[in-house]
Amino acid sequence: MILSKIKKHLGYYSAFIIVQILGLILVLMSAGNKQLQLVAILGTTIFYFLFSVVHHLLDHDLTKKIVLEYALMGCLGLAGALVAFKHI
């Protein structure tokens, strides 16, 4: 069951992980430029939210609860990244 679900969404998961890793690399490479770092963090967070919502929309299982969950997780990740990279 789980393996077939992973196979079905392998392209989605791969693209998602690659973009998240690229976002992290950009944040780490722009350590001297706090503005660019902030833009990278915000961009990665917005991508996380939009990509996830669009994925569920295309799978026809998007609900308000799912949107709220991704929004809250995005905010939690954003807050953690801002603290970790000393923007707060």
PDB file of C-alpha atoms in Angstrom:
ATOM      1  CA  MET A   1       0.000   0.000   0.000  1.00  0.00           C
ATOM      2  CA  ILE A   2       2.568   2.578   1.092  1.00  0.00           C
ATOM      3  CA  LEU A   3       5.090   1.437  -1.535  1.00  0.00           C
ATOM      4  CA  SER A   4       2.552   1.835  -4.337  1.00  0.00           C
ATOM      5  CA  LYS A   5       1.692   5.314  -3.037  1.00  0.00           C
ATOM      6  CA  ILE A   6       5.382   6.256  -3.061  1.00  0.00           C
ATOM      7  CA  LYS A   7       5.799   4.935  -6.605  1.00  0.00           C
ATOM      8  CA  LYS A   8       2.723   6.871  -7.756  1.00  0.00           C
ATOM      9  CA  HIS A   9       4.070  10.143  -6.353  1.00  0.00           C
ATOM     10  CA  LEU A  10       7.811   9.569  -6.856  1.00  0.00           C
ATOM     11  CA  GLY A  11       8.147  12.489  -9.281  1.00  0.00           C
ATOM     12  CA  TYR A  12       6.411  14.814  -6.848  1.00  0.00           C
ATOM     13  CA  TYR A  13       8.527  13.687  -3.895  1.00  0.00           C
ATOM     14  CA  SER A  14      11.752  13.926  -5.916  1.00  0.00           C
ATOM     15  CA  ALA A  15      11.025  17.440  -7.169  1.00  0.00           C
ATOM     16  CA  PHE A  16       9.941  18.530  -3.710  1.00  0.00           C
ATOM     17  CA  ILE A  17      13.106  17.234  -2.036  1.00  0.00           C
ATOM     18  CA  ILE A  18      15.371  18.707  -4.733  1.00  0.00           C
ATOM     19  CA  VAL A  19      13.835  22.183  -4.405  1.00  0.00           C
ATOM     20  CA  GLN A  20      14.006  22.050  -0.607  1.00  0.00           C
ATOM     21  CA  ILE A  21      17.686  21.052  -0.755  1.00  0.00           C
ATOM     22  CA  LEU A  22      18.406  23.807  -3.289  1.00  0.00           C
ATOM     23  CA  GLY A  23      16.669  26.296  -0.976  1.00  0.00           C
ATOM     24  CA  LEU A  24      18.831  25.169   1.928  1.00  0.00           C
ATOM     25  CA  ILE A  25      21.979  25.401  -0.185  1.00  0.00           C
ATOM     26  CA  LEU A  26      21.052  28.948  -1.248  1.00  0.00           C
ATOM     27  CA  VAL A  27      20.453  29.930   2.377  1.00  0.00           C
ATOM     28  CA  LEU A  28      23.812  28.488   3.442  1.00  0.00           C
ATOM     29  CA  MET A  29      25.707  30.016   0.510  1.00  0.00           C
ATOM     30  CA  SER A  30      24.260  33.468   1.190  1.00  0.00           C
ATOM     31  CA  ALA A  31      25.372  33.520   4.822  1.00  0.00           C
ATOM     32  CA  GLY A  32      27.003  36.945   4.415  1.00  0.00           C
ATOM     33  CA  ASN A  33      23.948  38.507   2.799  1.00  0.00           C
ATOM     34  CA  LYS A  34      21.072  38.504   5.297  1.00  0.00           C
ATOM     35  CA  GLN A  35      18.567  39.940   2.787  1.00  0.00           C
ATOM     36  CA  LEU A  36      19.250  37.224   0.216  1.00  0.00           C
ATOM     37  CA  GLN A  37      19.107  34.637   2.975  1.00  0.00           C
ATOM     38  CA  LEU A  38      15.714  35.942   4.090  1.00  0.00           C
ATOM     39  CA  VAL A  39      14.421  35.884   0.499  1.00  0.00           C
ATOM     40  CA  ALA A  40      15.628  32.281   0.116  1.00  0.00           C
ATOM     41  CA  ILE A  41      13.946  31.233   3.359  1.00  0.00           C
ATOM     42  CA  LEU A  42      10.676  32.939   2.429  1.00  0.00           C
ATOM     43  CA  GLY A  43      10.806  31.575  -1.125  1.00  0.00           C
ATOM     44  CA  THR A  44      11.404  28.032   0.060  1.00  0.00           C
ATOM     45  CA  THR A  45       8.558  28.315   2.563  1.00  0.00           C
ATOM     46  CA  ILE A  46       6.141  29.708  -0.031  1.00  0.00           C
ATOM     47  CA  PHE A  47       7.182  26.979  -2.473  1.00  0.00           C
ATOM     48  CA  TYR A  48       6.555  24.339   0.209  1.00  0.00           C
ATOM     49  CA  PHE A  49       3.051  25.625   0.824  1.00  0.00           C
ATOM     50  CA  LEU A  50       2.020  26.176  -2.808  1.00  0.00           C
ATOM     51  CA  PHE A  51       3.577  22.972  -4.161  1.00  0.00           C
ATOM     52  CA  SER A  52       1.868  20.909  -1.463  1.00  0.00           C
ATOM     53  CA  VAL A  53      -1.537  22.519  -1.947  1.00  0.00           C
ATOM     54  CA  VAL A  54      -1.343  22.172  -5.744  1.00  0.00           C
ATOM     55  CA  HIS A  55      -0.359  18.519  -5.358  1.00  0.00           C
ATOM     56  CA  HIS A  56      -3.444  17.804  -3.261  1.00  0.00           C
ATOM     57  CA  LEU A  57      -5.585  19.857  -5.622  1.00  0.00           C
ATOM     58  CA  LEU A  58      -4.423  17.741  -8.564  1.00  0.00           C
ATOM     59  CA  ASP A  59      -5.073  14.559  -6.561  1.00  0.00           C
ATOM     60  CA  HIS A  60      -8.607  15.797  -5.807  1.00  0.00           C
ATOM     61  CA  ASP A  61      -8.198  15.438  -2.050  1.00  0.00           C
ATOM     62  CA  LEU A  62      -7.673  19.079  -1.057  1.00  0.00           C
ATOM     63  CA  THR A  63      -9.588  20.178   2.047  1.00  0.00           C
ATOM     64  CA  LYS A  64      -9.499  23.244   4.283  1.00  0.00           C
ATOM     65  CA  LYS A  65      -7.839  21.107   6.951  1.00  0.00           C
ATOM     66  CA  ILE A  66      -4.980  20.197   4.578  1.00  0.00           C
ATOM     67  CA  VAL A  67      -4.470  23.843   3.577  1.00  0.00           C
ATOM     68  CA  LEU A  68      -4.408  24.881   7.237  1.00  0.00           C
ATOM     69  CA  GLU A  69      -1.975  22.077   8.082  1.00  0.00           C
ATOM     70  CA  TYR A  70       0.466  23.124   5.353  1.00  0.00           C
ATOM     71  CA  ALA A  71       0.115  26.801   6.273  1.00  0.00           C
ATOM     72  CA  LEU A  72       0.848  26.087   9.938  1.00  0.00           C
ATOM     73  CA  MET A  73       3.771  23.775   9.141  1.00  0.00           C
ATOM     74  CA  GLY A  74       5.160  26.394   6.758  1.00  0.00           C
ATOM     75  CA  CYS A  75       4.915  29.047   9.485  1.00  0.00           C
ATOM     76  CA  LEU A  76       6.574  26.722  11.985  1.00  0.00           C
ATOM     77  CA  GLY A  77       9.392  25.970   9.550  1.00  0.00           C
ATOM     78  CA  LEU A  78       9.757  29.656   8.712  1.00  0.00           C
ATOM     79  CA  ALA A  79       9.963  30.599  12.388  1.00  0.00           C
ATOM     80  CA  GLY A  80      12.533  27.871  13.023  1.00  0.00           C
ATOM     81  CA  ALA A  81      14.641  28.940  10.058  1.00  0.00           C
ATOM     82  CA  LEU A  82      14.509  32.620  11.093  1.00  0.00           C
ATOM     83  CA  VAL A  83      15.692  31.711  14.572  1.00  0.00           C
ATOM     84  CA  ALA A  84      18.353  29.294  13.317  1.00  0.00           C
ATOM     85  CA  PHE A  85      19.772  31.828  10.872  1.00  0.00           C
ATOM     86  CA  LYS A  86      19.515  34.674  13.403  1.00  0.00           C
ATOM     87  CA  HIS A  87      16.919  36.822  11.648  1.00  0.00           C
ATOM     88  CA  ILE A  88      14.918  37.199  14.878  1.00  0.00           C
TER      89      ILE A  88
END
